[in-house]
Backbone as ProteinMPNN parsed JSONL, in Angstrom:
{"seq_chain_A": "RIQLVHGFFHVTDLDFFRSPAVSAWVRNLTEDTKFSRHLDDQLAVTVPAAILAPGLAWDMRSNGVKLNVFHNGAIDGHHHERVGGFKRWFSKHGKGNFSAGWKACRITDAV", "coords_chain_A": {"N_chain_A": [[26.52, 6.601, 2.603], [24.556, 4.944, 4.865], [21.271, 4.986, 5.63], [19.079, 3.486, 6.473], [18.49, 0.085, 7.038], [16.851, -2.306, 5.301], [15.131, -5.311, 5.726], [13.196, -6.677, 4.424], [12.901, -7.205, 1.704], [14.87, -7.999, -1.093], [16.886, -7.94, -4.044], [19.129, -10.214, -5.222], [22.437, -10.892, -6.279], [23.576, -13.901, -6.666], [26.066, -14.945, -7.405], [27.853, -12.993, -6.531], [27.508, -13.166, -3.721], [28.441, -15.709, -3.311], [31.072, -15.507, -3.772], [34.654, -15.818, -3.163], [35.625, -13.836, -1.309], [33.312, -12.878, 0.045], [32.311, -15.291, 1.033], [34.361, -16.035, 2.823], [34.176, -13.958, 4.693], [31.574, -14.389, 5.713], [31.93, -16.885, 6.889], [33.671, -16.166, 8.979], [31.938, -14.49, 10.358], [29.977, -16.238, 11.294], [31.266, -18.246, 12.681], [32.036, -20.284, 15.554], [32.404, -18.365, 18.003], [32.955, -15.992, 20.687], [31.847, -13.556, 19.854], [30.33, -14.133, 17.616], [27.74, -14.143, 15.08], [24.883, -15.772, 14.616], [22.562, -16.797, 12.179], [21.884, -14.223, 11.16], [20.523, -12.639, 8.867], [20.091, -10.039, 7.786], [22.45, -8.618, 8.367], [24.255, -10.277, 7.032], [23.605, -9.948, 4.308], [23.787, -7.232, 3.948], [26.277, -6.005, 4.825], [28.49, -7.173, 3.227], [27.724, -6.26, 0.639], [27.652, -3.471, 1.012], [30.32, -2.901, 1.627], [32.001, -4.243, -0.282], [30.801, -3.774, -2.751], [29.645, -1.09, -3.056], [28.547, 0.619, -4.976], [26.711, -0.919, -6.255], [24.732, -1.542, -4.512], [21.666, -0.381, -3.648], [18.82, 1.628, -2.736], [15.74, 0.614, -3.813], [13.345, 2.096, -4.085], [14.09, 4.812, -3.945], [15.257, 4.989, -6.355], [13.269, 4.948, -8.177], [11.822, 2.561, -8.271], [9.015, 1.147, -7.168], [7.546, -1.214, -5.371], [5.543, -1.752, -3.606], [5.703, -3.462, -1.333], [4.489, -4.803, 1.531], [5.396, -4.784, 4.855], [5.844, -5.311, 8.242], [4.159, -3.125, 8.99], [4.741, -1.137, 7.128], [5.146, 0.231, 3.819], [7.317, -0.742, 1.337], [9.416, -0.262, 3.118], [9.021, 2.277, 4.163], [7.847, 4.114, 6.763], [6.048, 6.189, 7.055], [3.793, 6.17, 5.532], [0.316, 5.898, 4.882], [-1.23, 2.999, 5.579], [-3.328, 0.154, 5.519], [-6.5, -1.395, 6.256], [-6.523, -3.834, 5.083], [-7.453, -6.188, 6.344], [-10.226, -5.764, 6.489], [-10.818, -5.441, 3.736], [-9.963, -7.96, 2.74], [-11.674, -9.69, 4.096], [-14.057, -8.986, 2.905], [-13.647, -9.245, 0.093], [-11.846, -11.309, -0.395], [-12.599, -14.08, -0.504], [-14.0, -14.483, -2.945], [-12.208, -13.452, -4.861], [-9.732, -14.553, -4.381], [-9.602, -17.423, -3.723], [-7.963, -19.584, -2.925], [-6.165, -18.361, -1.177], [-7.987, -17.444, 0.678], [-8.829, -19.8, 1.904], [-6.414, -20.691, 3.02], [-5.475, -18.558, 4.574], [-7.289, -17.531, 6.493], [-8.916, -14.826, 7.975], [-9.931, -13.873, 11.074], [-10.418, -11.783, 12.794], [-11.429, -9.35, 11.705], [-11.627, -5.843, 11.232]], "CA_chain_A": [[25.861, 6.726, 3.881], [23.417, 4.047, 4.997], [20.313, 5.576, 6.551], [18.174, 2.474, 6.99], [18.659, -1.244, 6.454], [15.578, -3.011, 5.183], [15.319, -6.749, 5.609], [11.967, -7.278, 3.95], [12.932, -7.573, 0.289], [16.062, -7.591, -1.824], [17.249, -8.692, -5.242], [20.487, -10.614, -4.874], [23.307, -11.56, -7.242], [24.133, -15.01, -5.892], [27.49, -15.104, -7.71], [28.565, -12.088, -5.629], [27.473, -13.677, -2.351], [29.192, -16.967, -3.283], [32.471, -15.21, -4.09], [35.567, -16.169, -2.063], [35.717, -12.776, -0.291], [32.087, -12.869, 0.852], [32.247, -16.573, 1.745], [35.297, -15.989, 3.95], [33.615, -13.047, 5.684], [30.427, -15.043, 6.359], [32.475, -17.929, 7.782], [34.136, -15.469, 10.183], [30.766, -13.961, 11.055], [29.147, -17.283, 11.897], [32.021, -19.289, 13.385], [31.666, -20.426, 16.956], [33.236, -17.525, 18.864], [32.21, -15.182, 21.636], [31.147, -12.456, 19.193], [29.75, -14.562, 16.342], [26.319, -13.855, 14.858], [24.24, -16.861, 13.89], [21.255, -16.532, 11.575], [21.651, -12.789, 11.012], [20.469, -12.452, 7.432], [20.247, -8.636, 7.412], [23.873, -8.315, 8.41], [24.952, -11.073, 6.017], [23.401, -9.429, 2.951], [24.046, -5.791, 3.888], [27.675, -5.613, 4.993], [29.326, -7.442, 2.052], [27.361, -5.374, -0.471], [28.036, -2.091, 1.342], [31.772, -2.748, 1.652], [32.661, -4.732, -1.491], [30.145, -3.306, -3.977], [28.717, -0.026, -2.648], [27.87, 1.201, -6.134], [25.673, -1.83, -6.733], [23.711, -1.677, -3.475], [20.902, 0.858, -3.606], [17.422, 1.558, -2.351], [14.944, 0.558, -5.04], [12.333, 3.136, -4.157], [14.699, 6.103, -4.263], [15.658, 4.923, -7.756], [12.075, 4.871, -9.015], [11.189, 1.241, -8.253], [8.097, 1.041, -6.036], [6.887, -2.511, -5.495], [4.466, -1.829, -2.623], [5.865, -4.612, -0.452], [4.034, -4.448, 2.868], [6.106, -5.57, 5.864], [5.95, -4.648, 9.555], [3.43, -1.864, 9.045], [5.252, -0.134, 6.201], [5.232, -0.15, 2.412], [8.675, -0.549, 0.814], [10.304, 0.202, 4.168], [8.736, 3.649, 4.561], [6.879, 4.04, 7.853], [5.179, 7.357, 7.127], [2.673, 6.051, 4.611], [-0.917, 5.364, 5.456], [-1.574, 1.67, 5.084], [-4.334, -0.471, 6.363], [-7.731, -1.791, 5.603], [-6.398, -5.139, 4.436], [-8.338, -7.184, 6.964], [-11.594, -5.476, 6.046], [-10.894, -5.745, 2.307], [-9.845, -9.399, 2.52], [-12.905, -10.314, 4.576], [-15.13, -8.683, 1.957], [-13.347, -9.611, -1.291], [-10.877, -12.396, -0.517], [-13.167, -15.387, -0.848], [-14.319, -14.541, -4.368], [-11.082, -13.082, -5.719], [-8.515, -15.305, -4.057], [-10.164, -18.507, -2.917], [-6.892, -20.389, -2.308], [-5.693, -17.582, -0.044], [-9.064, -17.394, 1.662], [-8.802, -21.061, 2.645], [-5.149, -20.844, 3.737], [-5.168, -17.405, 5.426], [-8.56, -16.988, 6.984], [-8.777, -13.77, 8.965], [-11.118, -13.962, 11.924], [-10.608, -10.594, 13.622], [-11.518, -8.188, 10.821], [-12.123, -4.625, 11.877]], "C_chain_A": [[24.635, 5.819, 3.902], [22.48, 4.629, 6.046], [19.437, 4.521, 7.212], [18.436, 1.16, 6.286], [17.306, -1.929, 6.471], [15.868, -4.5, 5.045], [14.135, -7.434, 4.97], [12.036, -7.753, 2.511], [14.256, -7.126, -0.312], [16.231, -8.482, -3.044], [18.734, -8.96, -5.108], [21.194, -11.274, -6.049], [24.019, -12.681, -6.484], [25.608, -15.245, -6.192], [28.333, -14.211, -6.801], [28.628, -12.683, -4.223], [28.152, -15.043, -2.206], [30.674, -16.749, -3.558], [33.365, -15.559, -2.903], [35.624, -15.112, -0.959], [34.494, -12.777, 0.627], [31.98, -14.165, 1.653], [33.161, -16.585, 2.962], [34.745, -15.091, 5.056], [32.455, -13.7, 6.446], [30.897, -16.159, 7.286], [32.972, -17.298, 9.084], [32.967, -14.957, 11.02], [30.051, -15.043, 11.853], [29.932, -18.359, 12.63], [31.703, -19.247, 14.874], [32.655, -19.674, 17.846], [32.341, -16.7, 19.778], [31.356, -14.115, 20.948], [30.488, -12.86, 17.87], [28.253, -14.264, 16.29], [25.737, -14.99, 14.031], [22.879, -16.404, 13.379], [20.915, -15.049, 11.489], [21.655, -12.447, 9.527], [20.613, -11.0, 7.004], [21.715, -8.243, 7.368], [24.614, -9.024, 7.274], [24.739, -10.563, 4.602], [23.748, -7.948, 2.836], [25.529, -5.449, 3.898], [28.54, -5.949, 3.773], [29.005, -6.51, 0.88], [27.824, -3.95, -0.208], [29.542, -1.891, 1.265], [32.413, -3.114, 0.31], [32.051, -4.205, -2.79], [29.17, -2.167, -3.672], [27.972, 0.621, -3.811], [26.749, 0.329, -6.672], [24.557, -2.041, -5.717], [22.961, -0.353, -3.376], [19.454, 0.591, -3.225], [16.567, 1.624, -3.609], [14.004, 1.747, -5.169], [12.937, 4.495, -4.509], [15.237, 6.138, -5.691], [14.462, 4.67, -8.672], [11.374, 3.526, -9.046], [10.332, 1.147, -6.996], [7.275, -0.237, -6.214], [5.71, -2.68, -4.542], [4.515, -3.109, -1.797], [5.491, -4.162, 0.952], [4.703, -5.368, 3.869], [6.235, -4.747, 7.129], [5.327, -3.255, 9.568], [3.911, -0.791, 8.098], [5.219, -0.678, 4.779], [6.623, 0.216, 1.923], [9.617, 0.075, 1.843], [10.067, 1.623, 4.644], [7.578, 3.66, 5.551], [5.883, 5.196, 7.867], [4.005, 7.29, 6.152], [1.458, 5.478, 5.318], [-1.206, 4.036, 4.779], [-2.633, 1.103, 6.007], [-5.57, -0.807, 5.573], [-7.67, -3.165, 4.975], [-7.359, -6.155, 5.025], [-9.776, -6.983, 6.506], [-11.761, -5.847, 4.577], [-10.883, -7.251, 2.074], [-11.094, -10.14, 2.994], [-14.04, -10.126, 3.577], [-14.881, -9.274, 0.567], [-12.474, -10.858, -1.45], [-11.442, -13.708, -0.998], [-13.433, -15.51, -2.344], [-13.138, -14.305, -5.279], [-9.848, -13.941, -5.524], [-8.893, -16.47, -3.147], [-9.087, -19.368, -2.254], [-6.339, -19.672, -1.083], [-6.725, -17.516, 1.062], [-9.052, -18.643, 2.528], [-7.555, -21.165, 3.525], [-4.93, -19.752, 4.785], [-6.432, -16.76, 5.966], [-8.32, -15.972, 8.102], [-10.065, -13.733, 9.772], [-11.367, -12.707, 12.745], [-10.655, -9.317, 12.793], [-12.119, -7.007, 11.568], [-13.195, -3.974, 11.04]], "O_chain_A": [[23.769, 5.928, 3.034], [22.849, 4.754, 7.214], [19.091, 4.65, 8.386], [18.589, 1.127, 5.065], [16.697, -2.108, 7.525], [16.773, -4.889, 4.308], [14.067, -8.663, 4.972], [11.276, -8.645, 2.135], [14.71, -6.008, -0.068], [15.778, -9.626, -3.067], [19.517, -8.033, -4.902], [20.616, -12.117, -6.734], [24.967, -12.424, -5.741], [26.339, -15.704, -5.314], [29.402, -14.619, -6.349], [29.692, -12.699, -3.605], [28.41, -15.483, -1.086], [31.448, -17.706, -3.574], [32.898, -15.594, -1.765], [35.667, -15.465, 0.219], [34.63, -12.687, 1.847], [31.601, -14.14, 2.824], [32.781, -17.09, 4.018], [34.84, -15.434, 6.234], [32.362, -13.582, 7.668], [30.321, -16.358, 8.355], [32.726, -17.829, 10.166], [33.012, -14.992, 12.25], [29.573, -14.792, 12.959], [29.335, -19.299, 13.154], [31.157, -18.263, 15.374], [33.608, -20.251, 18.37], [31.117, -16.718, 19.649], [30.259, -13.807, 21.413], [30.125, -11.987, 17.081], [27.592, -14.149, 17.321], [26.078, -15.139, 12.857], [22.143, -15.706, 14.077], [19.769, -14.664, 11.722], [22.675, -12.015, 8.99], [21.2, -10.735, 5.955], [22.159, -7.599, 6.418], [25.49, -8.441, 6.635], [25.622, -10.732, 3.761], [23.979, -7.457, 1.731], [25.987, -4.677, 3.057], [29.274, -5.075, 3.312], [29.913, -6.027, 0.205], [28.335, -3.29, -1.113], [29.998, -0.816, 0.876], [33.27, -2.382, -0.186], [32.721, -4.192, -3.822], [27.987, -2.269, -3.997], [26.862, 1.121, -3.626], [25.926, 0.792, -7.462], [23.54, -2.659, -6.035], [23.553, 0.678, -3.057], [18.942, -0.518, -3.374], [16.66, 2.579, -4.38], [13.884, 2.335, -6.243], [12.353, 5.247, -5.289], [15.628, 7.197, -6.182], [14.627, 4.228, -9.809], [10.407, 3.366, -9.791], [10.86, 1.074, -5.887], [6.42, -0.323, -7.096], [4.958, -3.647, -4.656], [3.492, -3.76, -1.586], [6.105, -3.246, 1.5], [4.599, -6.59, 3.759], [6.689, -3.604, 7.085], [5.915, -2.314, 10.103], [3.525, 0.369, 8.245], [5.258, -1.889, 4.562], [7.058, 1.357, 2.078], [10.508, 0.846, 1.488], [10.84, 2.131, 5.455], [6.462, 3.262, 5.216], [4.938, 5.16, 8.655], [3.297, 8.282, 5.977], [1.578, 4.671, 6.24], [-1.4, 3.965, 3.566], [-2.79, 1.545, 7.145], [-5.665, -0.534, 4.376], [-8.654, -3.625, 4.395], [-8.008, -6.901, 4.291], [-10.462, -7.948, 6.172], [-12.74, -6.497, 4.21], [-11.693, -7.768, 1.304], [-11.522, -11.107, 2.364], [-14.887, -11.005, 3.421], [-15.818, -9.755, -0.07], [-12.382, -11.403, -2.55], [-10.825, -14.383, -1.822], [-13.122, -16.538, -2.945], [-13.063, -14.89, -6.36], [-9.01, -14.04, -6.42], [-8.55, -16.496, -1.965], [-9.282, -19.834, -1.132], [-6.073, -20.306, -0.062], [-6.382, -17.53, 2.244], [-9.24, -18.565, 3.742], [-7.628, -21.666, 4.647], [-4.263, -19.998, 5.79], [-6.593, -15.542, 5.885], [-7.596, -16.25, 9.058], [-11.154, -13.58, 9.218], [-12.436, -12.576, 13.342], [-10.008, -8.325, 13.128], [-12.997, -7.16, 12.417], [-13.732, -2.935, 11.424]]}, "name": "protein", "num_of_chains": 1, "seq": "RIQLVHGFFHVTDLDFFRSPAVSAWVRNLTEDTKFSRHLDDQLAVTVPAAILAPGLAWDMRSNGVKLNVFHNGAIDGHHHERVGGFKRWFSKHGKGNFSAGWKACRITDAV"}
């Protein structure tokens, strides 16, 4: 049962996704037809794994792997966690601790 598809982070076995079965499916998915899907990376990495290797596709966090990847207002795909304060922290500590990031990612609307 798939409850939620996350598109923010995944570890991929490229040999699996280059296999003949997956390659044929992706060609069908992206060919020029009325119902084709171009540039749909979530679908392209989720469906082959769920159908051809369901035992190898799993949620990292529910298996004890918490990487704290922040994406679209959530950590590791979980929306019920309190996150925030990055702009304030980066404005206060970014220049001294991460000068390359400070120059490249200057935040001007800190709260």
